[in-house]
CSV table of C-alpha atoms in Angstrom, one decimal:
chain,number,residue,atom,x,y,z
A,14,UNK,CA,0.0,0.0,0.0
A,15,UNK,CA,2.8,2.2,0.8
A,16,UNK,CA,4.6,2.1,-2.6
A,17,UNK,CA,1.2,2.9,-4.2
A,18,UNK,CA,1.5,6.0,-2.2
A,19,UNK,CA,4.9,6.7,-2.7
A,20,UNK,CA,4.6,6.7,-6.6
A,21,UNK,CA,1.3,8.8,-7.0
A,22,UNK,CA,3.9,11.3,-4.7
A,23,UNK,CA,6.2,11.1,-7.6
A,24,UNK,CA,3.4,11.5,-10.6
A,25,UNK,CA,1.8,14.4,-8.9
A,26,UNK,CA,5.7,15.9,-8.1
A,27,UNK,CA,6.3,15.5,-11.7
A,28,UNK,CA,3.0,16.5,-13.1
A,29,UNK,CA,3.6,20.0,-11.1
A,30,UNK,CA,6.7,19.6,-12.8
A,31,UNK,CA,5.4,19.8,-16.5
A,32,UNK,CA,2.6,21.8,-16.1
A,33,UNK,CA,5.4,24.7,-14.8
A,34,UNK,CA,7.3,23.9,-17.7
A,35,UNK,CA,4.9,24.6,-20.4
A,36,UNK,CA,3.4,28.0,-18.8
A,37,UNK,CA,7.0,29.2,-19.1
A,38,UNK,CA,7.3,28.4,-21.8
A,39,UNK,CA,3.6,29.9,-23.2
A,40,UNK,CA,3.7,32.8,-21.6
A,41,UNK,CA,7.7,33.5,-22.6
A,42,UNK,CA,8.7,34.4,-18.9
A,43,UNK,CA,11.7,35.4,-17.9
A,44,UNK,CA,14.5,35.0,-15.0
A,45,UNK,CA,17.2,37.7,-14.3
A,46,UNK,CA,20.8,36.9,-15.2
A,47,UNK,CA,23.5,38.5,-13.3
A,48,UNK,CA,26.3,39.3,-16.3
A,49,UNK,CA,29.5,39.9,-15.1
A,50,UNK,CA,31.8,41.8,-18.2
A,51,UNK,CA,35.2,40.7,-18.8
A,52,UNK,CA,36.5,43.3,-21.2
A,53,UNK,CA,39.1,46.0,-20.0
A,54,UNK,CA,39.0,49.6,-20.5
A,55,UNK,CA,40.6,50.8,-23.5
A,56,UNK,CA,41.6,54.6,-22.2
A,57,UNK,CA,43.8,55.4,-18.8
A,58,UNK,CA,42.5,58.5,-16.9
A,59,UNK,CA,45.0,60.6,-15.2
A,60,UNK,CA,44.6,63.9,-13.0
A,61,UNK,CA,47.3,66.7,-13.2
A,62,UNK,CA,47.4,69.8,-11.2
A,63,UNK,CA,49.3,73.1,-11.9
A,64,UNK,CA,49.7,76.3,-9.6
A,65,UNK,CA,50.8,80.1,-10.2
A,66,UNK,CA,51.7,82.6,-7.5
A,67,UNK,CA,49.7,85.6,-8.8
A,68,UNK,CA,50.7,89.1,-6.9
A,69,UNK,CA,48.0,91.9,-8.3
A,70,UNK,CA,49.1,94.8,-10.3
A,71,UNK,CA,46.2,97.1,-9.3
A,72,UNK,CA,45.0,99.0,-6.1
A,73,UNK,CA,41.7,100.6,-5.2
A,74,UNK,CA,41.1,102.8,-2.8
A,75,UNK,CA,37.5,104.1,-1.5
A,76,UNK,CA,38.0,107.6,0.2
A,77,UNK,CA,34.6,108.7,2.2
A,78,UNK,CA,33.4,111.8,2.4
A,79,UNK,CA,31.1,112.4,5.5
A,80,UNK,CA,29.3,115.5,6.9
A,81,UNK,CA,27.2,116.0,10.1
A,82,UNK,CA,24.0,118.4,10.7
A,83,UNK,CA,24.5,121.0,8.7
A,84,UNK,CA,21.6,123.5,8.1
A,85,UNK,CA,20.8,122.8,4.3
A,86,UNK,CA,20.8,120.4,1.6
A,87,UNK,CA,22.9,123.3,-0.2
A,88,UNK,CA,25.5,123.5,2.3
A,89,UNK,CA,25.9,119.7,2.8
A,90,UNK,CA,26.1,119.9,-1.0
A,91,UNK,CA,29.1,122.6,-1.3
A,92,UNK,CA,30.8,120.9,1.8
A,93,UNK,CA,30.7,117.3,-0.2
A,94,UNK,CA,32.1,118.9,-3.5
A,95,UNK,CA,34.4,121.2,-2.3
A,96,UNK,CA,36.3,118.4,-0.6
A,97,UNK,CA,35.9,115.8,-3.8
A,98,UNK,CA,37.4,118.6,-5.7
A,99,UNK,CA,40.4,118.8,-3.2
A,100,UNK,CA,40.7,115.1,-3.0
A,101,UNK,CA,40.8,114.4,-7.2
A,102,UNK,CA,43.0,117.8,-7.3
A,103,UNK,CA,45.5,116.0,-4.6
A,104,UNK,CA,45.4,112.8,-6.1
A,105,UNK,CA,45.9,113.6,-9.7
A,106,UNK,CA,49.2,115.1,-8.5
A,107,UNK,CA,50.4,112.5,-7.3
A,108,UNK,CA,50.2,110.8,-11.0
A,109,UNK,CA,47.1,108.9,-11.2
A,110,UNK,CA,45.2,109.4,-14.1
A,111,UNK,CA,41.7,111.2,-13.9
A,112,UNK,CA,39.8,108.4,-16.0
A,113,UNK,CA,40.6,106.3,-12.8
A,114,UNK,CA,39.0,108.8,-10.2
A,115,UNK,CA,35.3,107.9,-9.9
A,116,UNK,CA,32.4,109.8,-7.0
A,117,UNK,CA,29.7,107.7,-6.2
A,118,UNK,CA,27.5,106.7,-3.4
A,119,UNK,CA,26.6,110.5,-3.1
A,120,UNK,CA,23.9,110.9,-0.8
A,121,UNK,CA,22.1,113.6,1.4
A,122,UNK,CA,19.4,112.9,4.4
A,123,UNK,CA,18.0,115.3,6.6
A,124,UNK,CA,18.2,114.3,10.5
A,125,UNK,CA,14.7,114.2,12.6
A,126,UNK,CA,14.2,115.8,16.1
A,127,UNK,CA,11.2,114.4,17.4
A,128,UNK,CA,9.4,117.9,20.0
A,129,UNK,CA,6.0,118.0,20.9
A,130,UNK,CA,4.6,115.1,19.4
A,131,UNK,CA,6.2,116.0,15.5
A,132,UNK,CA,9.3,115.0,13.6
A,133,UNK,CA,10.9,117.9,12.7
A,134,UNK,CA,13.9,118.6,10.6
A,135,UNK,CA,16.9,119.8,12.4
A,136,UNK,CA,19.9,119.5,10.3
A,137,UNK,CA,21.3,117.5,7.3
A,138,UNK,CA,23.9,114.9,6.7
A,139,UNK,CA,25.5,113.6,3.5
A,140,UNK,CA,27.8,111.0,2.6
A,141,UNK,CA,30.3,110.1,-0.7
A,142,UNK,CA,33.0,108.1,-1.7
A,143,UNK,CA,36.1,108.2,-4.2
A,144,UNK,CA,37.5,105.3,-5.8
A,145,UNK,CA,40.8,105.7,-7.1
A,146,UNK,CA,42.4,103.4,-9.2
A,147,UNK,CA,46.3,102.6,-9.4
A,148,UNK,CA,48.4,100.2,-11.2
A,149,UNK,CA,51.5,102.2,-9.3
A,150,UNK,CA,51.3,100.2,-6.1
A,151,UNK,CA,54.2,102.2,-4.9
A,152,UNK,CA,51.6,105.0,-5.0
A,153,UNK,CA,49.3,103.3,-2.4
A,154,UNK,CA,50.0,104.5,0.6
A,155,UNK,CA,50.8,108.2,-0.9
A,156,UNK,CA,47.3,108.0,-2.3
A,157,UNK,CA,46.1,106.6,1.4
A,158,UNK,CA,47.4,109.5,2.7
A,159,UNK,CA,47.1,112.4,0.1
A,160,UNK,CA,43.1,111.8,-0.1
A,161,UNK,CA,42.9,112.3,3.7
A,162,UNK,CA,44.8,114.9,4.1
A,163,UNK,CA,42.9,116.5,1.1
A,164,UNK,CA,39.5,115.9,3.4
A,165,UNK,CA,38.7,112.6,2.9
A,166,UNK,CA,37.6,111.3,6.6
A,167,UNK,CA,37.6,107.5,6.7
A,168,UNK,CA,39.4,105.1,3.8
A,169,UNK,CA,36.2,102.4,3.9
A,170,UNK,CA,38.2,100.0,2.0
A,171,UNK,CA,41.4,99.3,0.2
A,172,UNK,CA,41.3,95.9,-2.4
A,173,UNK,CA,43.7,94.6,-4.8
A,174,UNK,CA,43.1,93.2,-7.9
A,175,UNK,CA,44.9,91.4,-11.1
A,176,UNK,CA,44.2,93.3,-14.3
A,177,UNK,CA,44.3,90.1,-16.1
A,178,UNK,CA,43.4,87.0,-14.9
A,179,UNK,CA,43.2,84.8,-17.5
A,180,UNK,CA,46.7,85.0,-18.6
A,181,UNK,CA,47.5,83.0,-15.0
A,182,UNK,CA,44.7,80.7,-15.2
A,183,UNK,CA,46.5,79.6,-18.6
A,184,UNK,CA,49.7,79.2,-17.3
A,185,UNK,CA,48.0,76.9,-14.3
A,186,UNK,CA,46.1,75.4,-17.0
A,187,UNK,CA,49.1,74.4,-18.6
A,188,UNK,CA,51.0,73.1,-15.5
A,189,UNK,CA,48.2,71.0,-15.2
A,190,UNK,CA,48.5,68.9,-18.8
A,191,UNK,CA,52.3,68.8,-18.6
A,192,UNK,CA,51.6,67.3,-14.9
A,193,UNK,CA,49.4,65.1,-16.3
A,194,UNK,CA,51.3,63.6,-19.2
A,195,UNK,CA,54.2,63.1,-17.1
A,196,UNK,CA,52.3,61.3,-14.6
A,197,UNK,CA,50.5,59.4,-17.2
A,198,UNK,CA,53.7,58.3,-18.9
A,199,UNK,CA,55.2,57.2,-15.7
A,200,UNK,CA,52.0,54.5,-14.9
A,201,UNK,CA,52.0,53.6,-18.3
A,202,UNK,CA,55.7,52.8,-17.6
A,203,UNK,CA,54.9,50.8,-14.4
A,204,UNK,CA,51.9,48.8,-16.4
A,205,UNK,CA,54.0,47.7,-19.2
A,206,UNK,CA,51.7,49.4,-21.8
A,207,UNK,CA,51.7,52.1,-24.4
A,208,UNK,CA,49.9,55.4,-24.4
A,209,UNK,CA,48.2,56.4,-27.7
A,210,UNK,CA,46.4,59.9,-28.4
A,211,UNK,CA,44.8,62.0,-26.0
A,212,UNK,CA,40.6,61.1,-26.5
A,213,UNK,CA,39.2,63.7,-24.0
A,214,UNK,CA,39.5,66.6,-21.6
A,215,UNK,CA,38.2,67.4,-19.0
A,216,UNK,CA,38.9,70.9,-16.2
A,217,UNK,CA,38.0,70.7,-12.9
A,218,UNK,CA,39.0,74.5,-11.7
A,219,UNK,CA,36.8,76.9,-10.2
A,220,UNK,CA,36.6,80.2,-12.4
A,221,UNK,CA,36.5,82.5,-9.0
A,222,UNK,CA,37.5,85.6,-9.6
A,223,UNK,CA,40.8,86.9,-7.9
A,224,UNK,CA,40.2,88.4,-4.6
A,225,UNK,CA,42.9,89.6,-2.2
A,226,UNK,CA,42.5,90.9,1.5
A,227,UNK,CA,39.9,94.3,1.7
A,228,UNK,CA,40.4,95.9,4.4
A,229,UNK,CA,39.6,99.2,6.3
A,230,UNK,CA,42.1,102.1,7.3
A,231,UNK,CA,42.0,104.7,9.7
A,232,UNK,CA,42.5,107.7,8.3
A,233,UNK,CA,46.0,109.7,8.9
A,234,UNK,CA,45.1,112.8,11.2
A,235,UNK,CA,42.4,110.9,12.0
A,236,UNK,CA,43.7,108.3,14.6
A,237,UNK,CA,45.6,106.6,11.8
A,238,UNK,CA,49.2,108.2,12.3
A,239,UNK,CA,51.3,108.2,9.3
A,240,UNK,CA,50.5,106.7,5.9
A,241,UNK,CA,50.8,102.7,6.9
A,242,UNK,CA,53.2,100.3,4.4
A,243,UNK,CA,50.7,98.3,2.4
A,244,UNK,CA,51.9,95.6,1.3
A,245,UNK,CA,49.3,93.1,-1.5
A,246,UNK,CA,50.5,89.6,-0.9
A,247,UNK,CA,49.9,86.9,-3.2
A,248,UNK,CA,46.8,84.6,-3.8
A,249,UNK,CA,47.5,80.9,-5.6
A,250,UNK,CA,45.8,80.2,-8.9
A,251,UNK,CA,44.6,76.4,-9.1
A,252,UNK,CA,44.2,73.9,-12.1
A,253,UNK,CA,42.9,70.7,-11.7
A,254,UNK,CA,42.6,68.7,-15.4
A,255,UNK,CA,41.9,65.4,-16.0
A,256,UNK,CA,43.2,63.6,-19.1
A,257,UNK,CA,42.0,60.8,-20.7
A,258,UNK,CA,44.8,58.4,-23.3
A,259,UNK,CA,44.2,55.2,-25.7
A,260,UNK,CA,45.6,52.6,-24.6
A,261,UNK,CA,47.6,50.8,-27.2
């Protein structure tokens, strides 16, 4: 009785068996298959990286101009030009071109006293400031100290700049590929292979523009003392490239 039992176990197993088979089969299902790739890369990838010391070759300095409660828009006015005109006139004898002395932020606002419950008008203030612009940075501090003694009563900033940037990011740029040939010559070297053309290109670098310290100086005869001795420092220009070569 048992092996009665023990082969309809093995029909109905194999029955299951076919049945599974043939609605595969119908109904075209399919399995994934994991397919590992055997085929190595044809190109080498290699990162270079060039740097430049740039110092800048151009100064600004912003001269204020600030006046307290007087009695008119008109005298705050003549106050505010009179001392621009002193400034520019100072400044301009010193050497630097008049194309590269530019007022702005001129501005005029009449002070409140508050009396009896109303807002009345007790004076006026007014406020400018002179850029001046030198690629003489010998001139600096001269210019620091000619445009206050000329009126000018707070120096709100002094920057530095390069006039041309581009021609450093090239030469970092091109530090970069020679680095990266070289290195790329010395793996190929190590691997036992050969290096064919360069296929592709690719530059990492940040186009920031070049900024060096700003900063604020007391004006001289105003707490500041003498003229102080500026000096620009240097800011480093990056390239990061990545090149990739044929393998032969």
């Amino acid at each position: 009785m048992d092996k009665y039992i023990d082969s309809a176990k093995y029909i109905v197993v194999a029955a299951i068996a076919l049945v599974s088979l043939v609605f595969i089969k119908t109904f075209d299902i399919a399995f994934p298959i994991s397919v590992v790739s055997k085929t190595a890369s044809s190109e080498l990838s290699v990162v270079g990286e060039g740097k430049v010391d740039v110092t800048p070759d151009t100064a600004y300095v912003d001269a204020g101009i600030t006046i307290n409660n007087e009695i008119s828009v008109e005298a705050v006015q003549k106050k505010i030009t009179d001392i621009n005109n002193s400034i520019i006139s100072e400044v301009k004898s010193l050497g630097v071109d008049e194309k590269n002395i530019t007022t702005s932020d001129f501005s005029i606002m009449p002070n409140y006293q508050y009396d009896n419950g109303r807002n009345d008008i007790s004076g006026y203030n007014g406020n400018a400031t002179i850029t001046i612009k030198t690629q003489d940075l010998g001139l600096v501090s001269k210019v620091v100290e000619g445009a206050t003694k000329a009126g000018a009563n707070r120096i709100q900033s002094l920057r530095f700049a390069v006039d041309n940037p581009d021609k450093y990011r090239e030469q970092a740029r091109e530090q970069a590929i020679a680095n990266a040939r070289e290195q790329a010559q010395k793996i190929a070297q190590t691997l036992g292979i050969q290096l064919g053309k360069v296929t592709n290109f690719v530059e990492s670098s940040p186009q920031t523009p070049l900024a060096f310290e700003s900063r604020a100086l007391a004006p001289v005869g105003m707490g500041g003392g003498a003229a102080p001795d500026i000096q620009p420092g240097t800011q480093t220009i990056t390239s990061t490239v990545t090149l990739y070569f044929e393998k032969k």
